[in-house]
Amino acid sequence: MRVALDWLQEYLEFSVAPQEISHWLTQAGLEVERIEQTPLGTVLEISLTPNLNHCASIRGIARELTCLKGGQWKEPVFRLIESKQCKEKNHVTVRVVDQEACPRYLCREIHNVRVGTSPQWLRDRLETAGIRSINNVVDAPTSVLLELGHPLHAFDLHRLHDREITVARAIEGERIQTLDGKERVLTASDLTIRDARGPIALAGIMGSQDAEVQESTTNILLESAYFIPSCVRKTSKRLFLSTEASRRYERGADPNQLLFSLDRAADLIQQIAGGDIVPGVIEQSAKFFPPLSLICRLSRVQNLIGIAISRGEVENILQALDFQPEWDGQDAFAIQIPSFRADIHQEIDVIEEIVRYYGFENLPKKRPSYKTGQQKEPPLYLLEKQVRQLLLQMGLQEFLTCHLIGPTLLKLSLEKEEVSLIRVLNPTSLEQSVLRNSLLPCLLQVAKHNWDHQIADLSGFEIGKVYFHDVASSASNGHMPYREQMAMGMVLMGQSYPSFWGETARNWDFFDLRGLLERLLASLRIQAYFSPYASSNLH
């Protein structure tokens, strides 16, 4: 997240240097990756973890600084002027079908806007944040998103068929042309904003070109809604479509921020694009979000952090966090968690916030206590340890490879029975979609990697686990249990002893491999018999 220092300073009643901001934010777990001097001023690039979504705005950073450093922060001041001369009234019909996925939906109509280039100060603000300016009507909600942290969206009112808005799940297989110019196929789980003909936006992610604000637009519908995080996240991940709006919805937006953000954006549009704000807000709210009530015990705080932190210190931190603490006179604070803190659900979350603002560096550092175990090491571990030591003594190098393989490496496996494979339900890639049932594919991949990097001589081994369904057990009891067992594999490639002048360099052959194996088995006092193995992968 890129934050312009000049813009941030407008929200603070005290002056603060960039290095000081970096120090305070880093103490609270917000990493300032760099401070950049640009032609538009000083810009701080701040890295936020998902639980700090309440800091993903100019106001959020200002609020965090005042909690850490003390002082006061300022809300943006504006005066929304609804047009008394606007003859037309709100005539858009809003219907929320899926009220669980969209508990609150608000919108305003603004008529007679003049779409054009944004003023220079607004273009500069977007540029410092790494966002491209489009036009004044579209840039205003984007600016409010950066300022207050709540996403908004503007629709061309004349392009809404039958003047209706419906929030509902998509129809399986229907398509939408999003603002990035790509056509996307929807499923029945995707939440959409729709008019009489079909979807005009992916809820909380991106609008479509069908209702896009254009140069000819005169009337707009400004949307401010709250969508549950899981709904937005599933669609965003499935379509590989991540936006500034979706990232904030996925981490939990403030459901009580809708009207303030909507009015702020409407006022800004009126300032830079003109227009008449139609009196009244169109609202569909199936649920309201009162502050969450919790109890935080002082004794629990002291036990967890390991120091006798005073009641006054805890109370000051809770007040700075706007938790409205009330002391019961004995051991507990009754607190109210504001709706913008979507990351706090129980007492332990509050204690984490107390420690974060108290300062991890202020906690005493102690050596961890430990006790030696009395349990003996298992025989299988001792065998694995002995085999590894013997192979290293033979001059072989140990390899460590990934337990996940794909179809390409699977063809090299000696195990050909498809039913024995264990497949990953949600793989990160196709080439990591199956648990290996042999060490051979992984060792051959190591050999290929070295050969590709002009290393022709290789001798090594791997001791690792292989996985498969127990086909034999399935024949008797009707189900296939999972099996996991240790295996050992060796690979020899190129020449033996290539770097020793006392030995004549020669190529490894089958008898070298058999000799190493016999030596290993003899050291383990295991008598082995060798027989041919029929496989299309071997010769």
Coordinates of C-alpha atoms in Angstrom, one line a residue:
M1 CA 0.0 0.0 0.0
R2 CA 1.4 3.4 -1.1
V3 CA 0.6 6.4 1.2
A4 CA 1.3 10.0 0.3
L5 CA 2.7 11.8 3.3
D6 CA 1.0 15.1 2.5
W7 CA -2.4 13.4 2.3
L8 CA -1.7 11.5 5.6
Q9 CA -0.7 14.8 7.3
E10 CA -4.2 16.2 6.5
Y11 CA -5.6 13.6 8.9
L12 CA -3.2 14.4 11.8
E13 CA -3.3 17.2 14.3
F14 CA 0.4 16.9 14.8
S15 CA 3.4 16.9 12.4
V16 CA 5.4 13.7 12.0
A17 CA 8.5 12.9 10.0
P18 CA 8.7 9.9 7.6
Q19 CA 11.3 8.1 9.7
E20 CA 9.2 8.6 12.8
I21 CA 6.2 7.1 11.0
S22 CA 8.3 4.1 10.0
H23 CA 9.5 3.6 13.6
W24 CA 6.0 3.7 15.1
L25 CA 4.3 1.6 12.5
T26 CA 7.1 -1.1 12.5
Q27 CA 6.7 -1.3 16.3
A28 CA 3.0 -2.2 15.8
G29 CA 3.6 -4.8 13.1
L30 CA 3.1 -2.7 10.0
E31 CA 6.3 -2.9 7.9
V32 CA 7.4 0.3 6.0
E33 CA 9.2 -1.3 3.1
R34 CA 10.6 2.0 1.8
I35 CA 10.3 5.8 1.9
E36 CA 10.4 7.2 -1.7
Q37 CA 10.9 10.8 -2.7
T38 CA 8.9 11.4 -5.9
P39 CA 8.1 14.6 -7.8
L40 CA 4.7 14.6 -6.1
G41 CA 6.2 14.4 -2.6
T42 CA 7.2 11.7 -0.1
V43 CA 5.5 8.4 -0.5
L44 CA 5.6 5.5 2.1
E45 CA 5.2 2.0 0.9
I46 CA 3.6 0.0 3.7
S47 CA 3.2 -3.8 3.9
L48 CA 0.0 -4.9 5.6
T49 CA -0.9 -8.4 6.9
P50 CA -4.5 -9.6 6.2
N51 CA -5.5 -9.0 9.8
L52 CA -4.7 -5.2 9.5
N53 CA -7.4 -4.4 6.9
H54 CA -8.5 -1.5 9.2
C55 CA -5.2 0.2 8.3
A56 CA -5.7 -0.1 4.5
S57 CA -6.6 3.6 4.0
I58 CA -5.2 7.1 4.8
R59 CA -7.7 7.4 7.7
G60 CA -6.7 3.9 9.0
I61 CA -3.0 4.8 9.0
A62 CA -3.7 8.1 10.8
R63 CA -5.8 6.3 13.4
E64 CA -3.1 3.7 14.0
L65 CA -0.4 6.4 14.4
T66 CA -2.5 8.3 17.0
C67 CA -3.0 5.1 18.9
L68 CA 0.7 4.5 19.0
K69 CA 2.1 7.9 19.4
G70 CA -0.7 9.8 21.1
G71 CA -2.5 12.9 19.8
Q72 CA -5.6 13.2 17.7
W73 CA -6.6 12.4 14.2
K74 CA -9.3 14.3 12.1
E75 CA -12.2 13.0 10.2
P76 CA -12.7 14.4 6.7
V77 CA -15.0 17.4 6.8
F78 CA -17.6 17.8 4.0
R79 CA -21.1 19.1 3.5
L80 CA -23.4 17.1 1.4
I81 CA -25.9 19.3 -0.5
E82 CA -28.9 17.5 -1.9
S83 CA -30.6 19.3 -4.7
K84 CA -34.0 20.7 -3.8
Q85 CA -34.6 21.7 -7.4
C86 CA -34.1 18.2 -8.7
K87 CA -37.5 17.4 -10.1
E88 CA -36.7 13.7 -10.6
K89 CA -36.9 11.5 -7.6
N90 CA -35.2 8.2 -6.9
H91 CA -36.7 5.8 -9.4
V92 CA -34.3 2.9 -9.3
T93 CA -35.7 -0.2 -7.7
V94 CA -33.2 -2.1 -5.5
R95 CA -33.8 -5.8 -4.6
V96 CA -31.4 -7.9 -2.6
V97 CA -32.2 -11.6 -3.2
D98 CA -29.2 -13.1 -1.3
Q99 CA -29.4 -11.1 1.9
E100 CA -26.9 -13.4 3.6
A101 CA -24.1 -12.6 1.2
C102 CA -25.1 -8.9 1.0
P103 CA -26.6 -7.8 4.4
R104 CA -26.5 -4.1 3.5
Y105 CA -26.8 -2.2 0.2
L106 CA -27.0 1.6 -0.3
C107 CA -27.0 3.8 -3.3
R108 CA -27.6 7.4 -4.4
E109 CA -28.6 8.9 -7.7
I110 CA -26.7 11.9 -9.0
H111 CA -28.1 13.6 -12.1
N112 CA -26.6 16.1 -14.7
V113 CA -22.9 15.2 -14.0
R114 CA -20.2 16.3 -16.5
V115 CA -17.8 13.5 -17.2
G116 CA -14.3 14.8 -18.0
T117 CA -10.7 14.8 -16.9
S118 CA -10.0 14.8 -13.2
P119 CA -8.4 17.9 -11.6
Q120 CA -4.6 17.7 -11.2
W121 CA -4.6 17.3 -7.4
L122 CA -6.9 14.2 -7.8
R123 CA -4.7 12.7 -10.6
D124 CA -1.6 13.2 -8.4
R125 CA -3.2 11.4 -5.5
L126 CA -4.1 8.4 -7.6
E127 CA -0.7 8.4 -9.2
T128 CA 1.2 8.3 -5.9
A129 CA -1.0 5.3 -5.0
G130 CA -0.1 3.5 -8.3
I131 CA -3.6 3.9 -9.8
R132 CA -4.4 5.1 -13.3
S133 CA -6.8 8.1 -13.6
I134 CA -9.8 7.4 -15.8
N135 CA -12.3 10.3 -15.4
N136 CA -13.6 12.5 -12.7
V137 CA -16.7 10.5 -11.9
V138 CA -14.8 7.2 -11.7
D139 CA -11.7 8.7 -9.9
A140 CA -13.8 10.2 -7.0
P141 CA -15.0 6.8 -5.6
T142 CA -11.5 5.5 -6.1
S143 CA -10.1 8.4 -4.1
V144 CA -12.6 7.7 -1.3
L145 CA -11.5 4.1 -1.3
L146 CA -7.9 5.1 -0.7
E147 CA -9.0 7.7 1.9
L148 CA -11.6 5.8 4.0
G149 CA -10.9 2.2 3.0
H150 CA -14.4 1.3 1.7
P151 CA -15.0 0.4 -1.9
L152 CA -17.7 2.1 -4.0
H153 CA -18.8 1.8 -7.6
A154 CA -20.6 4.1 -10.1
F155 CA -23.0 2.9 -12.8
D156 CA -24.4 4.8 -15.8
L157 CA -28.0 5.2 -14.8
H158 CA -29.3 5.4 -18.4
R159 CA -27.7 2.0 -19.2
L160 CA -29.5 0.2 -16.4
H161 CA -32.4 -1.7 -18.1
D162 CA -35.8 -1.1 -16.5
R163 CA -34.0 1.0 -13.9
E164 CA -33.6 -1.9 -11.5
I165 CA -30.8 -3.3 -9.4
T166 CA -30.8 -6.9 -8.1
V167 CA -28.2 -8.4 -5.9
A168 CA -28.3 -12.2 -6.5
R169 CA -26.2 -15.2 -7.5
A170 CA -25.3 -15.7 -11.1
I171 CA -26.9 -18.2 -13.4
E172 CA -24.7 -21.1 -14.2
G173 CA -22.7 -20.5 -17.4
E174 CA -23.7 -16.9 -18.1
R175 CA -21.0 -14.4 -19.1
I176 CA -19.9 -10.9 -18.2
Q177 CA -17.6 -8.5 -19.9
T178 CA -15.6 -6.9 -17.0
L179 CA -14.0 -3.5 -17.2
D180 CA -10.6 -5.0 -17.9
G181 CA -12.0 -6.1 -21.3
K182 CA -12.1 -9.9 -20.5
E183 CA -15.1 -12.1 -20.8
R184 CA -15.7 -14.3 -17.8
V185 CA -17.9 -17.3 -17.4
L186 CA -19.8 -17.3 -14.1
T187 CA -21.0 -20.1 -11.9
A188 CA -24.0 -20.3 -9.6
S189 CA -21.9 -19.5 -6.6
D190 CA -20.8 -16.0 -7.9
L191 CA -22.6 -13.0 -6.4
T192 CA -23.5 -10.4 -9.0
I193 CA -25.1 -7.0 -9.3
R194 CA -27.8 -7.3 -12.0
D195 CA -30.3 -5.3 -14.0
A196 CA -33.3 -6.6 -16.0
R197 CA -31.0 -8.2 -18.6
G198 CA -28.2 -9.8 -16.7
P199 CA -25.1 -9.1 -14.6
I200 CA -23.6 -5.6 -14.6
A201 CA -20.9 -6.2 -11.9
L202 CA -19.1 -8.9 -9.9
A203 CA -20.1 -8.0 -6.4
G204 CA -17.2 -6.4 -4.5
I205 CA -14.7 -7.1 -7.3
M206 CA -15.3 -5.3 -10.7
G207 CA -18.0 -3.8 -12.8
S208 CA -18.9 -4.6 -16.4
Q209 CA -18.7 -2.7 -19.6
D210 CA -22.5 -2.8 -20.0
A211 CA -23.0 -0.1 -17.3
E212 CA -19.6 1.6 -17.5
V213 CA -19.5 5.4 -16.9
Q214 CA -18.5 7.0 -20.3
E215 CA -18.0 10.5 -21.7
S216 CA -21.7 10.6 -22.7
T217 CA -22.9 9.7 -19.1
T218 CA -25.0 12.3 -17.4
N219 CA -26.8 10.4 -14.6
I220 CA -25.1 7.9 -12.3
L221 CA -26.0 5.5 -9.6
L222 CA -23.4 5.4 -6.8
E223 CA -23.2 2.1 -4.9
S224 CA -22.0 1.5 -1.4
A225 CA -22.5 -2.0 -0.1
Y226 CA -21.3 -4.6 2.3
F227 CA -20.5 -8.1 1.0
I228 CA -19.4 -11.0 3.3
P229 CA -15.6 -11.8 2.8
S230 CA -16.0 -15.5 1.9
C231 CA -18.3 -14.7 -1.0
V232 CA -16.0 -12.2 -2.6
R233 CA -12.9 -14.3 -1.9
K234 CA -14.2 -17.4 -3.6
T235 CA -15.2 -15.6 -6.8
S236 CA -11.9 -13.6 -6.8
K237 CA -9.7 -16.6 -6.4
R238 CA -11.7 -18.7 -9.0
L239 CA -11.4 -16.0 -11.7
F240 CA -7.9 -15.0 -10.7
L241 CA -9.2 -11.4 -10.5
S242 CA -7.8 -9.4 -7.5
T243 CA -8.7 -5.7 -7.3
E244 CA -8.3 -2.9 -4.7
A245 CA -12.0 -3.5 -3.8
S246 CA -11.8 -7.2 -3.6
R247 CA -8.8 -7.2 -1.3
R248 CA -10.6 -5.0 1.2
Y249 CA -13.8 -7.0 1.1
E250 CA -12.0 -10.3 1.5
R251 CA -10.3 -9.1 4.7
G252 CA -13.5 -7.6 6.2
A253 CA -14.9 -4.1 5.4
D254 CA -16.7 -1.9 7.9
P255 CA -20.5 -2.5 7.5
N256 CA -21.3 0.7 9.4
Q257 CA -19.1 2.8 7.1
L258 CA -21.4 2.6 4.1
L259 CA -23.4 5.8 4.4
F260 CA -20.4 8.0 5.4
S261 CA -18.4 6.8 2.4
L262 CA -21.3 7.1 0.1
D263 CA -22.0 10.7 1.1
R264 CA -18.2 11.6 1.0
A265 CA -18.0 10.2 -2.6
A266 CA -21.2 12.0 -3.7
D267 CA -20.0 15.3 -2.4
L268 CA -16.6 14.8 -4.1
I269 CA -18.3 14.0 -7.4
Q270 CA -20.5 17.1 -7.1
Q271 CA -17.4 19.2 -6.5
I272 CA -15.4 18.1 -9.5
A273 CA -18.1 16.9 -11.9
G274 CA -21.1 19.1 -10.9
G275 CA -24.5 17.4 -10.9
D276 CA -27.5 17.3 -8.7
I277 CA -27.7 14.9 -5.8
V278 CA -31.2 13.4 -5.7
P279 CA -32.6 13.7 -2.1
G280 CA -32.7 10.5 -0.2
V281 CA -30.7 7.2 0.0
I282 CA -31.9 4.0 -1.5
E283 CA -31.2 1.4 1.2
Q284 CA -31.8 -2.3 1.6
S285 CA -30.6 -3.6 5.0
A286 CA -31.4 -7.0 6.3
K287 CA -29.0 -6.8 9.2
F288 CA -27.3 -4.2 11.4
F289 CA -24.0 -4.5 13.0
P290 CA -23.8 -3.2 16.7
P291 CA -20.5 -3.2 18.5
L292 CA -19.2 -6.6 19.7
S293 CA -19.3 -6.8 23.5
L294 CA -16.4 -8.7 25.1
I295 CA -14.8 -9.1 28.5
C296 CA -11.1 -8.7 28.9
R297 CA -9.6 -9.9 32.3
L298 CA -6.5 -8.1 33.6
S299 CA -5.3 -11.3 35.3
R300 CA -5.5 -13.1 31.9
V301 CA -3.5 -10.3 30.2
Q302 CA -0.8 -10.5 32.9
N303 CA -0.5 -14.3 32.8
L304 CA -0.2 -14.4 29.0
I305 CA 2.4 -11.6 28.6
G306 CA 4.3 -12.6 31.7
I307 CA 4.6 -9.2 33.4
A308 CA 2.5 -7.3 35.9
I309 CA 1.1 -4.7 33.6
S310 CA -1.0 -2.2 35.5
R311 CA -4.7 -1.6 35.1
G312 CA -4.1 2.0 34.1
E313 CA -1.8 1.0 31.2
V314 CA -4.3 -1.6 29.9
E315 CA -7.1 0.9 30.2
N316 CA -5.2 3.6 28.3
I317 CA -4.4 1.2 25.5
L318 CA -8.1 0.1 25.3
Q319 CA -9.2 3.7 25.2
A320 CA -6.7 4.5 22.5
L321 CA -8.1 1.6 20.4
D322 CA -11.6 3.1 20.8
F323 CA -12.8 0.0 22.7
Q324 CA -14.7 2.0 25.4
P325 CA -13.5 0.0 28.4
E326 CA -15.5 -0.1 31.6
W327 CA -13.7 -1.4 34.7
D328 CA -15.8 -3.7 37.0
G329 CA -13.7 -2.8 40.1
Q330 CA -12.3 -6.3 40.4
D331 CA -10.6 -8.0 37.4
A332 CA -12.3 -7.3 34.1
F333 CA -13.0 -4.7 31.5
A334 CA -16.2 -4.7 29.6
I335 CA -15.3 -3.4 26.1
Q336 CA -17.1 -2.6 22.9
I337 CA -15.3 -3.6 19.7
P338 CA -16.1 -1.2 16.8
S339 CA -17.3 -2.7 13.5
F340 CA -14.1 -1.6 11.6
R341 CA -12.1 -4.1 13.7
A342 CA -13.1 -7.2 11.8
D343 CA -10.1 -9.1 13.1
I344 CA -11.2 -9.1 16.7
H345 CA -13.6 -11.8 17.8
Q346 CA -12.6 -13.0 21.3
E347 CA -10.6 -12.1 24.4
I348 CA -7.3 -13.4 23.1
D349 CA -7.5 -11.1 20.1
V350 CA -7.9 -8.1 22.5
I351 CA -4.9 -9.3 24.5
E352 CA -2.9 -9.5 21.3
E353 CA -3.8 -5.8 20.5
I354 CA -2.7 -4.8 24.0
V355 CA 0.7 -6.5 23.6
R356 CA 1.1 -5.0 20.1
Y357 CA 0.6 -1.4 21.4
Y358 CA 2.5 -2.1 24.6
G359 CA 5.5 -3.1 22.5
F360 CA 7.0 -6.5 22.0
E361 CA 10.4 -5.1 22.7
N362 CA 9.2 -4.1 26.2
L363 CA 8.5 -7.7 27.2
P364 CA 11.2 -9.5 29.2
K365 CA 13.3 -12.0 27.3
K366 CA 13.7 -15.4 29.1
R367 CA 15.4 -18.6 28.1
P368 CA 12.8 -21.3 27.3
S369 CA 12.7 -24.1 29.9
Y370 CA 13.0 -27.6 28.5
K371 CA 13.3 -31.2 29.8
T372 CA 15.1 -34.1 28.2
G373 CA 12.8 -36.9 27.1
Q374 CA 13.0 -40.4 28.5
Q375 CA 11.4 -42.1 25.6
K376 CA 13.7 -44.3 23.5
E377 CA 14.1 -43.6 19.8
P378 CA 11.9 -45.8 17.6
P379 CA 13.7 -48.7 15.8
L380 CA 12.6 -47.4 12.3
Y381 CA 14.2 -44.0 13.0
L382 CA 17.4 -45.7 14.2
L383 CA 17.5 -47.9 11.0
E384 CA 17.0 -44.8 8.8
K385 CA 19.8 -43.0 10.6
Q386 CA 22.1 -46.0 10.2
V387 CA 21.3 -46.4 6.5
R388 CA 22.0 -42.7 5.9
Q389 CA 25.3 -42.8 7.7
L390 CA 26.5 -45.9 5.8
L391 CA 25.6 -44.3 2.4
L392 CA 27.4 -41.1 3.3
Q393 CA 30.4 -43.2 4.2
M394 CA 30.3 -44.8 0.8
G395 CA 30.8 -41.3 -0.8
L396 CA 27.2 -40.7 -1.9
Q397 CA 25.5 -37.4 -1.6
E398 CA 22.0 -37.1 0.0
F399 CA 19.2 -35.6 -2.0
L400 CA 16.0 -34.0 -0.7
T401 CA 13.1 -33.8 -3.2
C402 CA 9.5 -32.7 -3.2
H403 CA 6.9 -35.4 -2.2
L404 CA 4.5 -34.0 -4.8
I405 CA 4.8 -34.9 -8.5
G406 CA 2.8 -34.5 -11.7
P407 CA 1.7 -36.4 -14.8
T408 CA 5.1 -35.8 -16.5
L409 CA 7.1 -37.5 -13.7
L410 CA 4.4 -40.0 -13.0
K411 CA 5.2 -41.7 -16.3
L412 CA 8.6 -42.6 -15.0
S413 CA 7.2 -44.4 -11.9
L414 CA 7.6 -48.1 -11.7
E415 CA 4.1 -48.4 -10.1
K416 CA 1.6 -48.3 -13.0
E417 CA -1.6 -49.0 -11.2
E418 CA -3.7 -45.9 -11.4
V419 CA -5.9 -46.9 -8.4
S420 CA -2.9 -46.9 -6.1
L421 CA -2.2 -43.1 -6.6
I422 CA -3.2 -40.5 -4.0
R423 CA -4.2 -37.3 -5.7
V424 CA -4.3 -33.8 -4.1
L425 CA -7.8 -32.3 -4.1
N426 CA -6.7 -28.7 -4.5
P427 CA -3.2 -28.7 -6.0
T428 CA -1.2 -25.4 -6.5
S429 CA -0.2 -26.7 -9.9
L430 CA -0.6 -29.7 -12.2
E431 CA 3.0 -30.8 -11.7
Q432 CA 2.3 -31.0 -7.9
S433 CA -1.0 -32.8 -8.0
V434 CA 0.0 -36.4 -7.0
L435 CA 1.8 -37.8 -3.9
R436 CA 4.7 -39.8 -5.2
N437 CA 4.5 -43.6 -5.0
S438 CA 8.2 -44.1 -5.9
L439 CA 11.5 -42.3 -5.4
L440 CA 12.5 -43.0 -9.0
P441 CA 10.8 -40.0 -10.7
C442 CA 12.3 -37.5 -8.2
L443 CA 15.8 -38.9 -8.5
L444 CA 15.6 -38.8 -12.3
Q445 CA 14.5 -35.2 -12.0
V446 CA 17.6 -34.4 -9.9
A447 CA 19.7 -36.1 -12.6
K448 CA 18.1 -34.1 -15.4
H449 CA 18.5 -30.8 -13.5
N450 CA 22.2 -31.5 -13.0
W451 CA 22.6 -32.6 -16.6
D452 CA 20.9 -29.4 -17.8
H453 CA 23.4 -27.4 -15.8
Q454 CA 26.4 -29.2 -17.4
I455 CA 27.0 -31.5 -14.4
A456 CA 27.4 -34.9 -15.9
D457 CA 28.8 -36.8 -12.9
L458 CA 26.5 -37.6 -10.1
S459 CA 26.2 -40.1 -7.3
G460 CA 23.7 -39.8 -4.5
F461 CA 20.7 -41.2 -2.6
E462 CA 17.4 -40.2 -1.0
I463 CA 15.6 -41.6 2.0
G464 CA 12.0 -40.5 2.0
K465 CA 8.4 -41.4 2.2
V466 CA 6.2 -42.8 -0.6
Y467 CA 2.4 -42.8 -0.5
F468 CA -0.2 -45.1 -2.1
H469 CA -3.5 -46.8 -1.5
D470 CA -3.3 -50.3 -0.1
V471 CA -4.8 -52.2 -3.0
A472 CA -4.4 -55.6 -1.3
S473 CA -6.4 -54.5 1.7
S474 CA -9.1 -53.0 -0.4
A475 CA -9.8 -56.4 -2.0
S476 CA -10.7 -57.9 1.4
N477 CA -12.6 -55.1 3.2
G478 CA -14.0 -53.0 0.3
H479 CA -12.1 -49.7 1.0
M480 CA -8.6 -48.5 0.2
P481 CA -6.7 -47.3 3.2
Y482 CA -3.8 -44.9 2.8
R483 CA -0.3 -46.2 3.2
E484 CA 2.8 -44.2 4.0
Q485 CA 6.2 -45.9 4.1
M486 CA 9.9 -45.1 4.0
A487 CA 11.9 -45.9 0.9
M488 CA 15.5 -45.6 -0.2
G489 CA 16.8 -44.9 -3.7
M490 CA 20.2 -44.4 -5.3
V491 CA 21.3 -42.8 -8.6
L492 CA 24.6 -43.0 -10.3
M493 CA 25.4 -40.9 -13.4
G494 CA 28.5 -40.2 -15.5
Q495 CA 31.9 -41.2 -14.3
S496 CA 33.1 -42.6 -11.0
Y497 CA 35.9 -40.9 -9.1
P498 CA 36.3 -38.1 -11.7
S499 CA 38.3 -35.7 -9.5
F500 CA 40.9 -38.2 -8.1
W501 CA 44.2 -38.6 -9.9
G502 CA 44.9 -41.9 -8.3
E503 CA 41.9 -43.6 -9.9
T504 CA 41.2 -44.1 -13.5
A505 CA 38.0 -42.4 -14.5
R506 CA 35.4 -44.8 -15.9
N507 CA 31.6 -44.7 -16.3
W508 CA 29.3 -46.1 -13.6
D509 CA 27.7 -49.4 -14.5
F510 CA 25.1 -51.8 -13.1
F511 CA 27.7 -53.7 -11.1
D512 CA 28.7 -50.5 -9.3
L513 CA 25.2 -50.0 -8.2
R514 CA 24.8 -53.6 -7.2
G515 CA 28.1 -53.5 -5.3
L516 CA 27.0 -50.5 -3.3
L517 CA 23.7 -52.1 -2.5
E518 CA 25.3 -55.4 -1.4
R519 CA 27.8 -53.5 0.8
L520 CA 24.9 -51.6 2.4
L521 CA 22.9 -54.8 3.1
A522 CA 25.9 -56.6 4.4
S523 CA 26.6 -53.8 6.9
L524 CA 23.0 -54.1 8.0
R525 CA 23.3 -57.9 8.3
I526 CA 20.5 -58.4 5.7
Q527 CA 20.8 -61.3 3.3
A528 CA 19.4 -60.4 -0.1
Y529 CA 18.5 -62.2 -3.3
F530 CA 18.5 -60.5 -6.7
S531 CA 16.0 -61.3 -9.6
P532 CA 15.1 -59.6 -12.9
Y533 CA 12.3 -57.0 -12.9
A534 CA 10.1 -56.6 -15.9
S535 CA 9.4 -53.0 -16.7
S536 CA 9.1 -50.9 -19.8
N537 CA 11.0 -48.1 -18.0
L538 CA 14.1 -50.3 -17.4
H539 CA 16.5 -52.3 -19.5

